[in-house]
PDB file of C-alpha atoms in Angstrom:
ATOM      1  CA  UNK A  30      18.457  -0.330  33.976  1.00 33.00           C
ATOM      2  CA  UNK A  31      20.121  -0.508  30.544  1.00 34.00           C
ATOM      3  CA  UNK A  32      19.600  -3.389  28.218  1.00 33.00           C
ATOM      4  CA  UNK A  33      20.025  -3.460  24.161  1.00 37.00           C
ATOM      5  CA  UNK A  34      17.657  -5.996  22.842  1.00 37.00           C
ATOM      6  CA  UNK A  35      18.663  -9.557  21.529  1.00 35.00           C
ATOM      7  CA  UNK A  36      17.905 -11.484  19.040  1.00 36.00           C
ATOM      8  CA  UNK A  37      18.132 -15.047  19.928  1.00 37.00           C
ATOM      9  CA  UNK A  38      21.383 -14.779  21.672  1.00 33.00           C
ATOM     10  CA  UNK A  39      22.717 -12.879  19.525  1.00 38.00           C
ATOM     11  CA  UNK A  40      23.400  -8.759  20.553  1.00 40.00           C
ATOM     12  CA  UNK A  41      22.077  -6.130  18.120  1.00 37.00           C
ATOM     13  CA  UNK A  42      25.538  -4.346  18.495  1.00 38.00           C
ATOM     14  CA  UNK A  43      27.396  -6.935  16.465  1.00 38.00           C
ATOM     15  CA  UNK A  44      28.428  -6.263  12.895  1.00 38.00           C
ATOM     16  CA  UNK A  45      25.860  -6.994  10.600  1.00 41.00           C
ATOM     17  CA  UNK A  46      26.023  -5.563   6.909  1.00 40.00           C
ATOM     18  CA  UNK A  47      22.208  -4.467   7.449  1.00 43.00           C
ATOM     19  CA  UNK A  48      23.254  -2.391  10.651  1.00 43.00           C
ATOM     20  CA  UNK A  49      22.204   1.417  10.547  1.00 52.00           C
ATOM     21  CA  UNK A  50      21.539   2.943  13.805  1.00 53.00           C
ATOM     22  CA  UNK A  51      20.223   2.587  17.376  1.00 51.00           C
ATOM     23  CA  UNK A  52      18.318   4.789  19.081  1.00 51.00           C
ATOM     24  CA  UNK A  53      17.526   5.252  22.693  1.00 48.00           C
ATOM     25  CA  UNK A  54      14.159   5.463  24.148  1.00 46.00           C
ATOM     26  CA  UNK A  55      13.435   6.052  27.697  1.00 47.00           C
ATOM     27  CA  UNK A  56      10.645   4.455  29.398  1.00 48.00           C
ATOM     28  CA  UNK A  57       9.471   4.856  33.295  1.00 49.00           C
ATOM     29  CA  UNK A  58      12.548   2.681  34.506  1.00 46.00           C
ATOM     30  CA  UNK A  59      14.067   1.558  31.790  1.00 53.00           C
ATOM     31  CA  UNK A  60      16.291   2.808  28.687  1.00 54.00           C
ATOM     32  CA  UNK A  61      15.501   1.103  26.103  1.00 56.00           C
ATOM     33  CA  UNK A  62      17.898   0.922  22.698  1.00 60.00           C
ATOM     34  CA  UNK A  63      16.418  -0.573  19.261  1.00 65.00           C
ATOM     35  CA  UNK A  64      17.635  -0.749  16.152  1.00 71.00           C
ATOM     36  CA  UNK A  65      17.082   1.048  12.383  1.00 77.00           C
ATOM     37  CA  UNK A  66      17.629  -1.725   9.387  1.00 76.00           C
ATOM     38  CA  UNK A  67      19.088   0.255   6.965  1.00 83.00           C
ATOM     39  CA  UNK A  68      16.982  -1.701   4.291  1.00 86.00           C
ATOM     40  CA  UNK A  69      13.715  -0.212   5.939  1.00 88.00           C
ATOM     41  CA  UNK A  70      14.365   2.664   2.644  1.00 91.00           C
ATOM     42  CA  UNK A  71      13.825  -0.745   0.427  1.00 92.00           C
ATOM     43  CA  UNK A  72      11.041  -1.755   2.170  1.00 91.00           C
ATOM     44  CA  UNK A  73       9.456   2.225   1.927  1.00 92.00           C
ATOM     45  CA  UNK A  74      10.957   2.058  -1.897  1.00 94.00           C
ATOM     46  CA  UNK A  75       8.909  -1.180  -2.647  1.00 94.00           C
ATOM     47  CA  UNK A  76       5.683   0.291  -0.932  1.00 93.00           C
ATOM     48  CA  UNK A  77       6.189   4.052  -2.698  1.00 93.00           C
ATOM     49  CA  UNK A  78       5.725   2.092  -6.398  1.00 95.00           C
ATOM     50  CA  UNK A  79       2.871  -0.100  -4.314  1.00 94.00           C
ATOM     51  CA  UNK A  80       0.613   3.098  -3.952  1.00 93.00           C
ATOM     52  CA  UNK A  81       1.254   4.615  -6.960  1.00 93.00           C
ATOM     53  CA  UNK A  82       0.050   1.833  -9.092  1.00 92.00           C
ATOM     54  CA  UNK A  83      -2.627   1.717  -6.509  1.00 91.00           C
ATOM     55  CA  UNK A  84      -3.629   5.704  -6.868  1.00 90.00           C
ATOM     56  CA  UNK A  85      -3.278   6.003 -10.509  1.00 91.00           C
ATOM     57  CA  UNK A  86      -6.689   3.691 -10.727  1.00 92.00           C
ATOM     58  CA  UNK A  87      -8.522   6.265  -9.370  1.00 88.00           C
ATOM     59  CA  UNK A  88      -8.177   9.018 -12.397  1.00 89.00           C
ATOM     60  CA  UNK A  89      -7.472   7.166 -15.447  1.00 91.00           C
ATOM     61  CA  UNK A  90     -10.477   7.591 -16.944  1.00 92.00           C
ATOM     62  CA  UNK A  91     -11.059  11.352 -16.036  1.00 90.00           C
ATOM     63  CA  UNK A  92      -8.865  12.932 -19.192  1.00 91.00           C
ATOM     64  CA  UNK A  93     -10.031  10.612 -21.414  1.00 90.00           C
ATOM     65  CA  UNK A  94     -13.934  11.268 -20.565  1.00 90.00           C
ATOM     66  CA  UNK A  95     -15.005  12.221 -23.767  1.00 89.00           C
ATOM     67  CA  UNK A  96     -13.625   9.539 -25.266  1.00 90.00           C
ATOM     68  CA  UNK A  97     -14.916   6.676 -22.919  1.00 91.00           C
ATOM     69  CA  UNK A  98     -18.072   8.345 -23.045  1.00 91.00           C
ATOM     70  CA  UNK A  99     -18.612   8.586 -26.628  1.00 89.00           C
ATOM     71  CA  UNK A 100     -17.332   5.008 -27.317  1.00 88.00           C
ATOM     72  CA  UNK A 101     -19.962   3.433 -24.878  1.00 90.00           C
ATOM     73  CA  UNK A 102     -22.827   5.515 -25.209  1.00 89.00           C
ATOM     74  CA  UNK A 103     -22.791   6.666 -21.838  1.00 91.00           C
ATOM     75  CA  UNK A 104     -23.231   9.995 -20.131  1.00 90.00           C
ATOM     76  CA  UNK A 105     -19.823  11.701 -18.865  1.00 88.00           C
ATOM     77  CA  UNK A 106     -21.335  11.611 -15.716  1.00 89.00           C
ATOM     78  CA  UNK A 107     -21.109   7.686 -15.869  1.00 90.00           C
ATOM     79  CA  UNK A 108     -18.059   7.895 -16.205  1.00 92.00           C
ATOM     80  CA  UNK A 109     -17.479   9.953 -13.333  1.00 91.00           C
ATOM     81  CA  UNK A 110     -18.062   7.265 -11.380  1.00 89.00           C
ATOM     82  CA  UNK A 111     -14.584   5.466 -11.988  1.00 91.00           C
ATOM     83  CA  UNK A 112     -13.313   8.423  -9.988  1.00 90.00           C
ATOM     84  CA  UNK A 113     -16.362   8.855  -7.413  1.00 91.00           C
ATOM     85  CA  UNK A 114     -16.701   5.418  -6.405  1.00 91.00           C
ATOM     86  CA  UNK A 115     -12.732   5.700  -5.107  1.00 90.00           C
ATOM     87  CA  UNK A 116     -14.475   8.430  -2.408  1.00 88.00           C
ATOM     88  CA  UNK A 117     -17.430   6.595  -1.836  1.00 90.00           C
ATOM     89  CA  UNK A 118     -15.611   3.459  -0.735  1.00 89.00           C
ATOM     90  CA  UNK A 119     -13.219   5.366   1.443  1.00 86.00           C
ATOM     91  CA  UNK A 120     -14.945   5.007   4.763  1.00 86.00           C
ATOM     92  CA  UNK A 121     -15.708   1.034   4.214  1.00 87.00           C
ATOM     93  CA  UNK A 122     -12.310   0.366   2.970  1.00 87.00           C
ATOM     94  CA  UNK A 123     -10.613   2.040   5.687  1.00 85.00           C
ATOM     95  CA  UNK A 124     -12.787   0.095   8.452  1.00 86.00           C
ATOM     96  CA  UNK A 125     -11.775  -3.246   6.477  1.00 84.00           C
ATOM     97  CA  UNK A 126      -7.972  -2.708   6.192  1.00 84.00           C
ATOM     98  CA  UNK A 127      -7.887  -1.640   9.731  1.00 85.00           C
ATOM     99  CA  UNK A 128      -9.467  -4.792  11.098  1.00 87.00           C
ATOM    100  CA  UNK A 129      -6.347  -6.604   8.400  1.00 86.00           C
ATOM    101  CA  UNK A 130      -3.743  -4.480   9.516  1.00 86.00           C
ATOM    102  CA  UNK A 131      -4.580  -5.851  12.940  1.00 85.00           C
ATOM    103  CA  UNK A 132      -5.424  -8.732  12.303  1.00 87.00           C
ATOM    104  CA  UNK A 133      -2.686 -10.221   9.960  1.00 86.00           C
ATOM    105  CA  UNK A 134      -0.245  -7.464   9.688  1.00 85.00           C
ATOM    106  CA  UNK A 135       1.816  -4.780   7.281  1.00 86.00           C
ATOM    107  CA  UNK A 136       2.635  -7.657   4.647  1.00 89.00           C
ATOM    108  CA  UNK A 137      -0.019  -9.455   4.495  1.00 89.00           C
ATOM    109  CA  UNK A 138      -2.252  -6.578   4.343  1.00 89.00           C
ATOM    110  CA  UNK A 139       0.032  -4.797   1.203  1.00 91.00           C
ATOM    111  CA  UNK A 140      -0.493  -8.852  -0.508  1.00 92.00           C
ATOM    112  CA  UNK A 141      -4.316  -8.726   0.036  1.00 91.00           C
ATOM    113  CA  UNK A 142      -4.730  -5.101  -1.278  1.00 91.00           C
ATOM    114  CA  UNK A 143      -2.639  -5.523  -4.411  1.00 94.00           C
ATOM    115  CA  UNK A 144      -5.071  -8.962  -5.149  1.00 94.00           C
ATOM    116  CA  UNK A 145      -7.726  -7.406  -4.714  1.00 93.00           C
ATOM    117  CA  UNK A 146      -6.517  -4.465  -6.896  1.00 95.00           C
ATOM    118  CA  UNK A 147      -5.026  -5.881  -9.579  1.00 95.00           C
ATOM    119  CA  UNK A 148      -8.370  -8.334  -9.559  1.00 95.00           C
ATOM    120  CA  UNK A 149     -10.702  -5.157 -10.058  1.00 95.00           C
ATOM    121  CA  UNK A 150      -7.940  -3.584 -12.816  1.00 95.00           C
ATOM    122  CA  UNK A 151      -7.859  -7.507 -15.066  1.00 96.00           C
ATOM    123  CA  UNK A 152     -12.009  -7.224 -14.735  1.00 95.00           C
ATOM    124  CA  UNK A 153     -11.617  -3.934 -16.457  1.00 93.00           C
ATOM    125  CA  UNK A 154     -10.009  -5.024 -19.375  1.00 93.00           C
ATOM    126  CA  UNK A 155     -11.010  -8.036 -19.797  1.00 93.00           C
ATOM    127  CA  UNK A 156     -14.555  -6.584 -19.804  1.00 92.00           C
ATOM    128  CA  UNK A 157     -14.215  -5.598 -23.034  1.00 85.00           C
ATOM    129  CA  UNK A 158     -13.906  -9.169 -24.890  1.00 87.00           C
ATOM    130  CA  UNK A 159     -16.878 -10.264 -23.065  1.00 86.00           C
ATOM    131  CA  UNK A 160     -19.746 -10.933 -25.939  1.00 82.00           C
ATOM    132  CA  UNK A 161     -22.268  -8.205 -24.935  1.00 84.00           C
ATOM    133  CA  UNK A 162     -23.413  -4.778 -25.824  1.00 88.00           C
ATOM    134  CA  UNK A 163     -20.922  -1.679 -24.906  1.00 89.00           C
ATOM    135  CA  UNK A 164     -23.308  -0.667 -22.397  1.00 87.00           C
ATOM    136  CA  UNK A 165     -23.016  -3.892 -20.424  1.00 91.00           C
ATOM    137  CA  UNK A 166     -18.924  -3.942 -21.157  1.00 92.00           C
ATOM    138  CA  UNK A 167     -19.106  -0.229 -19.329  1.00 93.00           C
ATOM    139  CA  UNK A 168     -20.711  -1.412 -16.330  1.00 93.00           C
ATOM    140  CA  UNK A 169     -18.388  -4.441 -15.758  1.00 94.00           C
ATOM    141  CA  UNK A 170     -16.080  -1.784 -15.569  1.00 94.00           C
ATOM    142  CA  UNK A 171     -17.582   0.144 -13.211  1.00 94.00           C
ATOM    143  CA  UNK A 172     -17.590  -2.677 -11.203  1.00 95.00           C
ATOM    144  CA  UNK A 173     -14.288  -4.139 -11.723  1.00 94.00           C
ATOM    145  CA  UNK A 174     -13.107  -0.182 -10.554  1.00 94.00           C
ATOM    146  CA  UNK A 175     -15.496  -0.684  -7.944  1.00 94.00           C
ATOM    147  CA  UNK A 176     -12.999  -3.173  -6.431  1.00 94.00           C
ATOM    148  CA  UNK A 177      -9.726  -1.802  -7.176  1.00 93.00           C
ATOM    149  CA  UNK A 178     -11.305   1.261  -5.106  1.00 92.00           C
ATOM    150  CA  UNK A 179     -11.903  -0.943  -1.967  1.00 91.00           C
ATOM    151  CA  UNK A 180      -8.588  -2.315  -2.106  1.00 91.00           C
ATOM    152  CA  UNK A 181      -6.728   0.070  -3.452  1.00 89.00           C
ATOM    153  CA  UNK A 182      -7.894   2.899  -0.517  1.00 82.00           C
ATOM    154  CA  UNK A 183      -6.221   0.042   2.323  1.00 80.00           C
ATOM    155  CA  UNK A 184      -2.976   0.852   0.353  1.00 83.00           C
ATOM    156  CA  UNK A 185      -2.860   4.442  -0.166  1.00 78.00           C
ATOM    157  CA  UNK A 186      -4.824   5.424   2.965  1.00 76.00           C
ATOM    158  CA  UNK A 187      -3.996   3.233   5.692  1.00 78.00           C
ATOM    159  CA  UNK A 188      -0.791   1.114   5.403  1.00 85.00           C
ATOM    160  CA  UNK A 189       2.101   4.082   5.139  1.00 86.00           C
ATOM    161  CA  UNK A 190       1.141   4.822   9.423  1.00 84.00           C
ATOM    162  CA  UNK A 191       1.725   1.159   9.874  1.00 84.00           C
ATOM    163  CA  UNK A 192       5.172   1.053   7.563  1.00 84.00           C
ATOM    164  CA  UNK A 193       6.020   3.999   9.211  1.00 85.00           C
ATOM    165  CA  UNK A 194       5.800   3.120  12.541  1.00 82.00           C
ATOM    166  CA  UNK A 195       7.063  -0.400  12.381  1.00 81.00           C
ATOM    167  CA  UNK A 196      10.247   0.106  10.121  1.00 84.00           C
ATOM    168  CA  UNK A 197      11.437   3.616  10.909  1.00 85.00           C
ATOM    169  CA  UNK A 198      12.256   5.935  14.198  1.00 82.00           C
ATOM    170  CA  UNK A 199      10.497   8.353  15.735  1.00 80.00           C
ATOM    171  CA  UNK A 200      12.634  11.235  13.891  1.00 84.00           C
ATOM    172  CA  UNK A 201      11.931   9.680  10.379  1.00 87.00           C
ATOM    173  CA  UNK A 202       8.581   8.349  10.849  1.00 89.00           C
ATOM    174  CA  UNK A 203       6.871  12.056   9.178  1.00 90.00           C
ATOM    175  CA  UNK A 204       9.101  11.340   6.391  1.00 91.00           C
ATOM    176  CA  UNK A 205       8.205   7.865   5.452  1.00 91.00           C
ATOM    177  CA  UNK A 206       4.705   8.956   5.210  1.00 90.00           C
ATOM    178  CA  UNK A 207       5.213  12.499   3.532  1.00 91.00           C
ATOM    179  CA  UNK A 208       7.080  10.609   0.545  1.00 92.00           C
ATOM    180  CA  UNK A 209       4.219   7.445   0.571  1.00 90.00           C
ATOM    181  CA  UNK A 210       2.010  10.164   0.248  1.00 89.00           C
ATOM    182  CA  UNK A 211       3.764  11.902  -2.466  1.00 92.00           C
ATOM    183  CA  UNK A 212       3.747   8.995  -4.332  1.00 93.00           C
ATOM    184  CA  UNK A 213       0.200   8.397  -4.026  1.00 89.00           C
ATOM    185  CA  UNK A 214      -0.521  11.871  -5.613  1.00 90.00           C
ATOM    186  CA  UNK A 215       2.078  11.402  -8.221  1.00 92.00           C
ATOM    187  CA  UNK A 216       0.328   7.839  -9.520  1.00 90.00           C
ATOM    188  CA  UNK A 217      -2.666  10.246  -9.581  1.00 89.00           C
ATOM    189  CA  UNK A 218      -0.641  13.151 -11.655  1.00 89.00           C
ATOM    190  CA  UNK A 219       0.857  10.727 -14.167  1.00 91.00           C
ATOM    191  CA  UNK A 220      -2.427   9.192 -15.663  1.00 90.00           C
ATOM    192  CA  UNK A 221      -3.174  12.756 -16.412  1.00 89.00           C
ATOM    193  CA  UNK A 222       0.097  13.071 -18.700  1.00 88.00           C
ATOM    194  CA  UNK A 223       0.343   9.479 -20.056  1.00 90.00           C
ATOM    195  CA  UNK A 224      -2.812   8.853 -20.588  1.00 91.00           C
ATOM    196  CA  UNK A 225      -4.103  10.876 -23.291  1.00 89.00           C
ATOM    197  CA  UNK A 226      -0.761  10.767 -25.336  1.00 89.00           C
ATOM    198  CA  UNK A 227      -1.870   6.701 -25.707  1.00 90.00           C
ATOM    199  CA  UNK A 228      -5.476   6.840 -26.145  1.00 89.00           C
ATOM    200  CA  UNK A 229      -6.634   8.563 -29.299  1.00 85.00           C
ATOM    201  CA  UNK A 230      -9.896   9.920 -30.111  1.00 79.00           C
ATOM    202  CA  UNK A 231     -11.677   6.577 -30.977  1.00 77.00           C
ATOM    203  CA  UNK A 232     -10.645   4.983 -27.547  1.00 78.00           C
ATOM    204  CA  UNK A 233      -8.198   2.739 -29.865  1.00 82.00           C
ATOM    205  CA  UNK A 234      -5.136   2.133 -26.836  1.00 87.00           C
ATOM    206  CA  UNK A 235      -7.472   2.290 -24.303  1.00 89.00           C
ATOM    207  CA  UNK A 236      -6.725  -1.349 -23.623  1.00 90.00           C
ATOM    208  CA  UNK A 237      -3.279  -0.612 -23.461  1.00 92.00           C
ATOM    209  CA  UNK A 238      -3.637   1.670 -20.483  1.00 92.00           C
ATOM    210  CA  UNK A 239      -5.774  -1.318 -18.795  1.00 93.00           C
ATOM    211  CA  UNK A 240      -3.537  -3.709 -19.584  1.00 94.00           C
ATOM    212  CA  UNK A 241      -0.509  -2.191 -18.828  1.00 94.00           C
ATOM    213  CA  UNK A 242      -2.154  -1.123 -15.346  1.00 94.00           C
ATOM    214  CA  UNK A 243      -2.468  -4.642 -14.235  1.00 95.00           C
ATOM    215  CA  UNK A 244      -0.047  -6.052 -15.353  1.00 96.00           C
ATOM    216  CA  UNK A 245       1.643  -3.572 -13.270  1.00 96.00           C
ATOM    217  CA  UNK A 246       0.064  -4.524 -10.100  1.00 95.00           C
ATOM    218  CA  UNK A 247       0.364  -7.654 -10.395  1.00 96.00           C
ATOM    219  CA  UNK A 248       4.179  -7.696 -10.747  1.00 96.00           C
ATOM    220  CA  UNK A 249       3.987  -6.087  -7.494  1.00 95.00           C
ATOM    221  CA  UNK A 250       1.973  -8.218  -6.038  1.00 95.00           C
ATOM    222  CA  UNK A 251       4.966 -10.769  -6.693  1.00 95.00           C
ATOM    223  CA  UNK A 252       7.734  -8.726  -5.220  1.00 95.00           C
ATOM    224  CA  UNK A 253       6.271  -8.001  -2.498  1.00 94.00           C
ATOM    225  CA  UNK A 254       5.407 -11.388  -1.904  1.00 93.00           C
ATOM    226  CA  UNK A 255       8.816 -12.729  -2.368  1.00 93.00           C
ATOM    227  CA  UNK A 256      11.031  -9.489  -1.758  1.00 92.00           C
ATOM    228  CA  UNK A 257       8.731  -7.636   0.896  1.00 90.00           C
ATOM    229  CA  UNK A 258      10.226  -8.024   4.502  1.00 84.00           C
ATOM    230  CA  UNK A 259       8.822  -7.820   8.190  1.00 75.00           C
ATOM    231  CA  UNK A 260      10.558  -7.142  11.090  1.00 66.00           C
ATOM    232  CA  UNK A 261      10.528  -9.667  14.080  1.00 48.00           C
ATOM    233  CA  UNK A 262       9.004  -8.602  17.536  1.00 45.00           C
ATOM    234  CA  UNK A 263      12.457  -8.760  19.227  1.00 42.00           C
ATOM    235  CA  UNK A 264      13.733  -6.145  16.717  1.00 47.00           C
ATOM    236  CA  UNK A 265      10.900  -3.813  16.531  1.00 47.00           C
ATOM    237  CA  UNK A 266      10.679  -0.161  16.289  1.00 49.00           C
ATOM    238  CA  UNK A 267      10.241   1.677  19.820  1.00 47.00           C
ATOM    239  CA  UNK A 268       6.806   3.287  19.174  1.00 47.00           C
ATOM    240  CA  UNK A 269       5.449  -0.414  19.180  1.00 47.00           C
ATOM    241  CA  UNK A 270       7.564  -1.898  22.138  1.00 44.00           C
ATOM    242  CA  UNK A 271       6.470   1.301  23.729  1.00 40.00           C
ATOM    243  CA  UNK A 272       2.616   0.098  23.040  1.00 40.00           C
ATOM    244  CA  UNK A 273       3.353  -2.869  24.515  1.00 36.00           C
ATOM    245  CA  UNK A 274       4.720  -2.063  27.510  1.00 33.00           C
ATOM    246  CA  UNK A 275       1.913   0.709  28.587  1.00 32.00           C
ATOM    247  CA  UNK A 276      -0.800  -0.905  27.233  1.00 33.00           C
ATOM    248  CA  UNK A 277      -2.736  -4.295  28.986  1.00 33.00           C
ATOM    249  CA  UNK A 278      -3.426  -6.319  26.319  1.00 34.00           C
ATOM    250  CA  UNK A 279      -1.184  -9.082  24.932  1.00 36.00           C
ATOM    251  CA  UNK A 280       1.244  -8.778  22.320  1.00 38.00           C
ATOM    252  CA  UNK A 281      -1.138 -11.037  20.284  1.00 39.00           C
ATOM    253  CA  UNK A 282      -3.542  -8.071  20.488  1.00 36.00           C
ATOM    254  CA  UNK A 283      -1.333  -6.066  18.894  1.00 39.00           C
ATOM    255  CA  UNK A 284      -0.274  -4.756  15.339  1.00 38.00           C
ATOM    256  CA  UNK A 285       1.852  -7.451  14.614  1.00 41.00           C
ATOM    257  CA  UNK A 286       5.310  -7.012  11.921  1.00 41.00           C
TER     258      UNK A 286
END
């Protein structure tokens, strides 16, 4: 049989100013047609500037090592660990954000990450007003980087499958994830340009970079909170109707939008 999904009673064939495209999808004895939301290339737009805040966490300190290094009177291989601990945390952080994706789905989970980010990046630079020695001011960092790591590996790791596969069709999907992924290594790249041009040789602007970091994420954090869209399960891509169909467990069981 053929069918075109609804939405209420509404048929997706209808004009609607966010129309794009439907595609067909064939499945044992049904043919199934769903429809592309031309503002999924917001949605991917909004999530590309999501993990490049996210990714540029990870190497800010690396071409300024000398500098952090000298200023606190640690070893360069202390400071290292702003990088390292992004590896480290990897596995841990992947198993967490796939029990959110799950659990509470592709918005939600982008919301959580970016708090949790842009909490780590504020305990950064506010560590360095706190009334204690250098030393101690270094290793709040550490640990504020600790968890912007955690978080930030959900976004850049693990949530462009889950955008991909809810927002676009099967012919775009590699190409929503080849330009997330992009992005993630160009948030990486530009700390390695911008960086050193703003933080002289005694550390003076070093602040700025923190500051300006989350700041950054935490505007995000807002638009995607009020800007940041879901699709409903009547209107989902065909890859997850698919799952649903072929699979027994309930639709509650599922990725949700």
């Amino acid at each position: 049989s053929r069918f075109m999904h609804t939405v209420g009673s509404r048929n997706l064939q209808e004009a609607d100013p966010l129309y794009n495209s439907v595609i067909t999808v064939e499945n044992d004895e049904e043919e199934k047609q769903y429809k592309l939301y031309g503002r999924r290339w917001i949605m991917l737009t909004i999530f590309c500037f999501v993990t490049l805040g996210a990714s540029s966490l990870q190497m800010v300190y690396a071409p300024i090592a000398s500098v952090v290094s000298k200023h606190y009177g640690v070893t360069s291989k202390d400071v290292d660990l702003m990088a390292i601990c992004f590896n480290l945390l990897a596995l841990p952080s992947s198993i967490l954000s796939a029990y959110v994706m799950v659990r509470f789905g592709l918005k939600k989970t982008l919301m959580l990450g970016l708090c949790g980010t842009a909490t780590g990046a504020w305990m950064r630079f506010l560590a360095a007003y706190m009334s204690s020695t250098l030393a101690v001011q270094f290793w709040v960092m550490v640990a504020g980087q600790c968890i912007s790591a955690i978080f930030a590996t959900c976004i850049s790791l693990n949530v462009i499958s889950m955008m991909a596969g809810n927002w676009f069709g099967e012919g775009e999907r590699s190409i929503a994830a080849s330009l997330g992924f992009i992005w993630n290594l160009l948030g990486m790249g530009l700390v390695f340009g911008m960086v050193p041009a703003v933080v002289s040789s005694d550390s003076t602007g070093l602040q700025y970079v923190l500051v300006g970091e989350a700041g950054y994420l935490s505007s995000l954090f807002i638009i995607v909170l009020l800007f940041f869209q879901v699709l409903q399960p009547s209107s989902l891509c065909c890859q997850h109707h698919l799952l649903l169909d072929t699979t027994t467990l309930t639709p509650k069981h599922q990725f949700p939008s």
